[in-house]
């Protein structure tokens, strides 16, 4: 059995026609969001993980954008004397 044969069935079901693909994505997103909300409500420790990921992404963003952020502009809105 080749890899092509393994993915041929799901491709024919979900991706061959555009309306089936779009419906599958929308329904999957809806149920995925419902399951995620249920899990997060049940396990409060998941919130800690989300906070850690958010902190890491924020620090990475700040490191890569030093000098380009609004906070880095010291004389924003001031006119220079003529």
Short mmCIF file of N, CA, C and O in Angstrom, two decimals:
data_model
loop_
_atom_site.label_atom_id
_atom_site.label_comp_id
_atom_site.label_asym_id
_atom_site.label_seq_id
_atom_site.Cartn_x
_atom_site.Cartn_y
_atom_site.Cartn_z
N UNK A 1 0.84 -1.18 0.00
CA UNK A 1 0.00 0.00 0.00
C UNK A 1 0.89 1.25 0.00
O UNK A 1 1.72 1.42 0.87
N UNK A 2 0.69 2.11 -0.95
CA UNK A 2 1.51 3.31 -1.05
C UNK A 2 0.85 4.47 -0.32
O UNK A 2 -0.33 4.41 0.05
N UNK A 3 1.60 5.53 -0.13
CA UNK A 3 1.07 6.71 0.54
C UNK A 3 -0.05 7.34 -0.28
O UNK A 3 -0.98 7.94 0.27
N UNK A 4 0.06 7.24 -1.59
CA UNK A 4 -0.97 7.79 -2.46
C UNK A 4 -2.32 7.14 -2.17
O UNK A 4 -3.34 7.80 -2.08
N UNK A 5 -2.33 5.85 -2.03
CA UNK A 5 -3.57 5.12 -1.76
C UNK A 5 -4.15 5.48 -0.39
O UNK A 5 -5.35 5.48 -0.21
N UNK A 6 -3.28 5.78 0.55
CA UNK A 6 -3.72 6.11 1.90
C UNK A 6 -4.52 7.42 1.92
O UNK A 6 -5.52 7.54 2.63
N UNK A 7 -4.10 8.40 1.11
CA UNK A 7 -4.76 9.71 1.12
C UNK A 7 -5.79 9.87 0.01
O UNK A 7 -6.47 10.89 -0.06
N UNK A 8 -5.94 8.90 -0.83
CA UNK A 8 -6.87 9.02 -1.94
C UNK A 8 -8.32 9.04 -1.45
O UNK A 8 -9.14 9.83 -1.93
N UNK A 9 -8.66 8.21 -0.49
CA UNK A 9 -10.03 8.17 0.04
C UNK A 9 -10.46 9.46 0.70
O UNK A 9 -11.50 10.03 0.35
N UNK A 10 -9.68 9.97 1.68
CA UNK A 10 -10.07 11.25 2.29
C UNK A 10 -10.10 12.41 1.28
O UNK A 10 -10.94 13.29 1.38
N UNK A 11 -9.21 12.36 0.30
CA UNK A 11 -9.24 13.42 -0.72
C UNK A 11 -10.55 13.38 -1.50
O UNK A 11 -11.16 14.41 -1.75
N UNK A 12 -10.98 12.19 -1.88
CA UNK A 12 -12.22 12.07 -2.65
C UNK A 12 -13.43 12.51 -1.83
O UNK A 12 -14.39 13.03 -2.36
N UNK A 13 -13.37 12.31 -0.51
CA UNK A 13 -14.51 12.67 0.33
C UNK A 13 -14.53 14.17 0.64
O UNK A 13 -15.56 14.81 0.52
N UNK A 14 -13.38 14.75 1.03
CA UNK A 14 -13.38 16.10 1.58
C UNK A 14 -12.86 17.19 0.64
O UNK A 14 -13.23 18.34 0.80
N UNK A 15 -12.01 16.88 -0.30
CA UNK A 15 -11.34 17.96 -1.03
C UNK A 15 -11.62 17.98 -2.52
O UNK A 15 -11.16 18.88 -3.20
N UNK A 16 -12.32 17.04 -3.04
CA UNK A 16 -12.52 16.99 -4.47
C UNK A 16 -13.44 18.10 -4.97
O UNK A 16 -13.19 18.72 -5.99
N UNK A 17 -14.48 18.37 -4.23
CA UNK A 17 -15.42 19.43 -4.61
C UNK A 17 -15.28 20.59 -3.62
O UNK A 17 -15.17 20.38 -2.41
N UNK A 18 -15.35 21.79 -4.13
CA UNK A 18 -15.11 22.97 -3.32
C UNK A 18 -16.15 23.13 -2.22
O UNK A 18 -15.83 23.46 -1.08
N UNK A 19 -17.43 22.91 -2.52
CA UNK A 19 -18.46 23.12 -1.51
C UNK A 19 -18.32 22.12 -0.36
O UNK A 19 -18.60 22.45 0.80
N UNK A 20 -17.87 20.91 -0.64
CA UNK A 20 -17.65 19.93 0.43
C UNK A 20 -16.47 20.35 1.29
O UNK A 20 -16.51 20.26 2.52
N UNK A 21 -15.42 20.85 0.64
CA UNK A 21 -14.23 21.29 1.37
C UNK A 21 -14.57 22.47 2.28
O UNK A 21 -14.20 22.48 3.46
N UNK A 22 -15.28 23.46 1.77
CA UNK A 22 -15.63 24.63 2.58
C UNK A 22 -16.55 24.23 3.73
O UNK A 22 -16.37 24.68 4.86
N UNK A 23 -17.52 23.38 3.46
CA UNK A 23 -18.42 22.92 4.52
C UNK A 23 -17.65 22.16 5.59
O UNK A 23 -17.89 22.36 6.80
N UNK A 24 -16.73 21.30 5.19
CA UNK A 24 -15.93 20.54 6.14
C UNK A 24 -15.11 21.47 7.03
O UNK A 24 -15.03 21.28 8.25
N UNK A 25 -14.51 22.50 6.45
CA UNK A 25 -13.69 23.45 7.23
C UNK A 25 -14.56 24.24 8.21
O UNK A 25 -14.22 24.40 9.37
N UNK A 26 -15.72 24.73 7.76
CA UNK A 26 -16.59 25.53 8.63
C UNK A 26 -17.15 24.68 9.78
O UNK A 26 -17.12 25.09 10.94
N UNK A 27 -17.64 23.50 9.46
CA UNK A 27 -18.18 22.62 10.51
C UNK A 27 -17.07 22.19 11.46
O UNK A 27 -17.26 22.16 12.68
N UNK A 28 -15.90 21.88 10.92
CA UNK A 28 -14.77 21.49 11.77
C UNK A 28 -14.33 22.61 12.69
O UNK A 28 -14.02 22.38 13.86
N UNK A 29 -14.32 23.84 12.19
CA UNK A 29 -13.95 24.98 13.04
C UNK A 29 -14.99 25.20 14.13
O UNK A 29 -14.63 25.49 15.28
N UNK A 30 -16.26 25.06 13.79
CA UNK A 30 -17.32 25.24 14.78
C UNK A 30 -17.20 24.22 15.91
O UNK A 30 -17.19 24.57 17.09
N UNK A 31 -17.10 22.94 15.54
CA UNK A 31 -17.00 21.90 16.57
C UNK A 31 -15.66 21.94 17.30
O UNK A 31 -15.60 21.67 18.50
N UNK A 32 -14.60 22.31 16.61
CA UNK A 32 -13.31 22.46 17.27
C UNK A 32 -13.34 23.54 18.33
O UNK A 32 -12.76 23.40 19.41
N UNK A 33 -14.02 24.65 18.02
CA UNK A 33 -14.13 25.74 18.98
C UNK A 33 -14.97 25.30 20.18
O UNK A 33 -14.64 25.62 21.33
N UNK A 34 -16.02 24.55 19.93
CA UNK A 34 -16.86 24.07 21.04
C UNK A 34 -16.09 23.10 21.94
O UNK A 34 -16.18 23.18 23.16
N UNK A 35 -15.34 22.22 21.34
CA UNK A 35 -14.55 21.26 22.13
C UNK A 35 -13.47 22.00 22.91
O UNK A 35 -13.22 21.70 24.09
N UNK A 36 -12.82 22.98 22.28
CA UNK A 36 -11.77 23.73 22.98
C UNK A 36 -12.34 24.49 24.16
O UNK A 36 -11.73 24.52 25.23
N UNK A 37 -13.50 25.11 24.00
CA UNK A 37 -14.12 25.82 25.12
C UNK A 37 -14.49 24.86 26.25
O UNK A 37 -14.33 25.18 27.42
N UNK A 38 -14.98 23.69 25.90
CA UNK A 38 -15.33 22.70 26.92
C UNK A 38 -14.09 22.26 27.69
O UNK A 38 -14.10 22.18 28.91
N UNK A 39 -13.02 21.99 26.97
CA UNK A 39 -11.78 21.52 27.61
C UNK A 39 -11.19 22.62 28.47
O UNK A 39 -10.75 22.37 29.59
N UNK A 40 -11.17 23.86 27.98
CA UNK A 40 -10.59 24.96 28.75
C UNK A 40 -11.41 25.22 30.01
O UNK A 40 -10.85 25.50 31.07
N UNK A 41 -12.73 25.12 29.92
CA UNK A 41 -13.55 25.29 31.11
C UNK A 41 -13.29 24.20 32.14
O UNK A 41 -13.35 24.43 33.34
N UNK A 42 -13.00 23.00 31.66
CA UNK A 42 -12.78 21.89 32.58
C UNK A 42 -11.38 21.91 33.20
O UNK A 42 -11.19 21.54 34.33
N UNK A 43 -10.40 22.33 32.43
CA UNK A 43 -9.01 22.32 32.91
C UNK A 43 -8.49 23.74 32.95
O UNK A 43 -8.13 24.32 31.94
N UNK A 44 -8.42 24.31 34.12
CA UNK A 44 -7.94 25.69 34.24
C UNK A 44 -6.44 25.78 34.01
O UNK A 44 -5.92 26.86 33.76
N UNK A 45 -5.72 24.67 34.11
CA UNK A 45 -4.28 24.71 33.89
C UNK A 45 -3.95 24.98 32.42
O UNK A 45 -2.85 25.43 32.11
N UNK A 46 -4.88 24.75 31.53
CA UNK A 46 -4.65 25.05 30.12
C UNK A 46 -4.48 26.55 29.94
O UNK A 46 -3.72 27.00 29.10
N UNK A 47 -5.16 27.35 30.76
CA UNK A 47 -5.04 28.79 30.70
C UNK A 47 -3.61 29.23 30.99
O UNK A 47 -3.11 30.17 30.38
N UNK A 48 -2.95 28.55 31.89
CA UNK A 48 -1.56 28.87 32.21
C UNK A 48 -0.67 28.62 30.99
O UNK A 48 0.21 29.42 30.68
N UNK A 49 -0.92 27.55 30.28
CA UNK A 49 -0.15 27.26 29.07
C UNK A 49 -0.37 28.33 28.02
O UNK A 49 0.57 28.80 27.38
N UNK A 50 -1.62 28.76 27.84
CA UNK A 50 -1.91 29.82 26.87
C UNK A 50 -1.20 31.12 27.26
O UNK A 50 -0.71 31.85 26.40
N UNK A 51 -1.15 31.44 28.55
CA UNK A 51 -0.46 32.64 29.00
C UNK A 51 1.03 32.56 28.73
O UNK A 51 1.66 33.55 28.34
N UNK A 52 1.62 31.38 28.92
CA UNK A 52 3.04 31.20 28.65
C UNK A 52 3.34 31.36 27.17
O UNK A 52 4.33 32.01 26.78
N UNK A 53 2.50 30.80 26.32
CA UNK A 53 2.69 30.94 24.87
C UNK A 53 2.52 32.39 24.46
O UNK A 53 3.31 32.91 23.66
N UNK A 54 1.53 33.07 25.00
CA UNK A 54 1.31 34.48 24.69
C UNK A 54 2.51 35.32 25.12
O UNK A 54 2.94 36.21 24.39
N UNK A 55 3.06 35.05 26.29
CA UNK A 55 4.23 35.77 26.77
C UNK A 55 5.42 35.55 25.83
O UNK A 55 6.12 36.50 25.47
N UNK A 56 5.63 34.32 25.41
CA UNK A 56 6.74 34.02 24.51
C UNK A 56 6.59 34.70 23.16
O UNK A 56 7.55 35.24 22.61
N UNK A 57 5.38 34.69 22.62
CA UNK A 57 5.15 35.33 21.33
C UNK A 57 5.34 36.84 21.45
O UNK A 57 5.92 37.47 20.58
N UNK A 58 4.86 37.43 22.55
CA UNK A 58 5.03 38.87 22.75
C UNK A 58 6.49 39.25 22.86
O UNK A 58 6.94 40.24 22.26
N UNK A 59 7.29 38.47 23.59
CA UNK A 59 8.72 38.77 23.72
C UNK A 59 9.44 38.61 22.38
O UNK A 59 10.32 39.40 22.04
N UNK A 60 9.08 37.60 21.61
CA UNK A 60 9.67 37.40 20.29
C UNK A 60 9.33 38.58 19.37
O UNK A 60 10.18 39.08 18.64
N UNK A 61 8.08 39.05 19.43
CA UNK A 61 7.66 40.20 18.63
C UNK A 61 8.44 41.45 19.01
O UNK A 61 8.93 42.18 18.16
N UNK A 62 8.58 41.69 20.32
CA UNK A 62 9.32 42.87 20.77
C UNK A 62 10.78 42.80 20.37
O UNK A 62 11.37 43.81 19.99
N UNK A 63 11.38 41.62 20.45
CA UNK A 63 12.79 41.47 20.09
C UNK A 63 13.01 41.74 18.60
O UNK A 63 14.00 42.37 18.22
N UNK A 64 12.12 41.28 17.76
CA UNK A 64 12.28 41.44 16.32
C UNK A 64 11.87 42.82 15.82
O UNK A 64 12.18 43.16 14.67
N UNK A 65 11.16 43.61 16.62
CA UNK A 65 10.67 44.91 16.16
C UNK A 65 11.21 46.07 16.98
O UNK A 65 10.57 47.13 17.04
N UNK A 66 12.37 45.92 17.59
CA UNK A 66 12.97 47.01 18.35
C UNK A 66 13.29 48.15 17.40
O UNK A 66 13.89 47.96 16.35
N UNK A 67 12.88 49.36 17.77
CA UNK A 67 13.12 50.54 16.96
C UNK A 67 12.02 50.80 15.95
O UNK A 67 12.01 51.85 15.30
N UNK A 68 11.10 49.89 15.79
CA UNK A 68 10.02 50.04 14.82
C UNK A 68 8.66 50.25 15.48
O UNK A 68 7.69 50.50 14.80
N UNK A 69 8.62 50.13 16.79
CA UNK A 69 7.35 50.22 17.50
C UNK A 69 7.00 51.65 17.84
O UNK A 69 7.84 52.55 17.83
N UNK A 70 5.74 51.89 18.15
CA UNK A 70 5.25 53.21 18.54
C UNK A 70 5.97 53.70 19.79
O UNK A 70 6.28 54.88 19.91
N UNK A 71 6.24 52.81 20.72
CA UNK A 71 6.89 53.20 21.97
C UNK A 71 8.32 53.67 21.76
O UNK A 71 8.88 54.38 22.59
N UNK A 72 8.95 53.28 20.66
CA UNK A 72 10.35 53.62 20.41
C UNK A 72 10.52 55.02 19.81
O UNK A 72 11.64 55.52 19.74
N UNK A 73 9.46 55.64 19.38
CA UNK A 73 9.54 56.97 18.78
C UNK A 73 9.43 57.99 19.91
O UNK A 73 8.38 58.17 20.51
N UNK A 74 10.53 58.70 20.18
CA UNK A 74 10.56 59.57 21.35
C UNK A 74 9.88 60.91 21.11
O UNK A 74 9.34 61.50 22.03
N UNK A 75 9.93 61.44 19.92
CA UNK A 75 9.40 62.77 19.66
C UNK A 75 8.19 62.71 18.73
O UNK A 75 8.04 63.52 17.83
N UNK A 76 7.33 61.79 18.95
CA UNK A 76 6.17 61.62 18.09
C UNK A 76 5.21 62.79 18.25
O UNK A 76 4.79 63.13 19.33
N UNK A 77 4.90 63.45 17.15
CA UNK A 77 3.95 64.54 17.16
C UNK A 77 4.52 65.89 17.49
O UNK A 77 3.81 66.89 17.48
N UNK A 78 5.80 65.98 17.79
CA UNK A 78 6.39 67.27 18.10
C UNK A 78 6.93 67.92 16.82
O UNK A 78 7.46 67.25 15.96
N UNK A 79 6.78 69.25 16.73
CA UNK A 79 7.31 69.98 15.58
C UNK A 79 8.73 70.44 15.87
O UNK A 79 9.04 70.84 16.98
N UNK A 80 9.54 70.38 14.85
CA UNK A 80 10.92 70.88 15.00
C UNK A 80 10.92 72.40 14.82
O UNK A 80 10.21 72.92 13.96
N UNK A 81 11.71 73.10 15.60
CA UNK A 81 11.78 74.55 15.43
C UNK A 81 12.41 74.91 14.09
O UNK A 81 13.34 74.28 13.64
N UNK A 82 11.87 75.98 13.49
CA UNK A 82 12.38 76.38 12.17
C UNK A 82 13.50 77.36 12.27
O UNK A 82 13.70 78.11 13.12
#
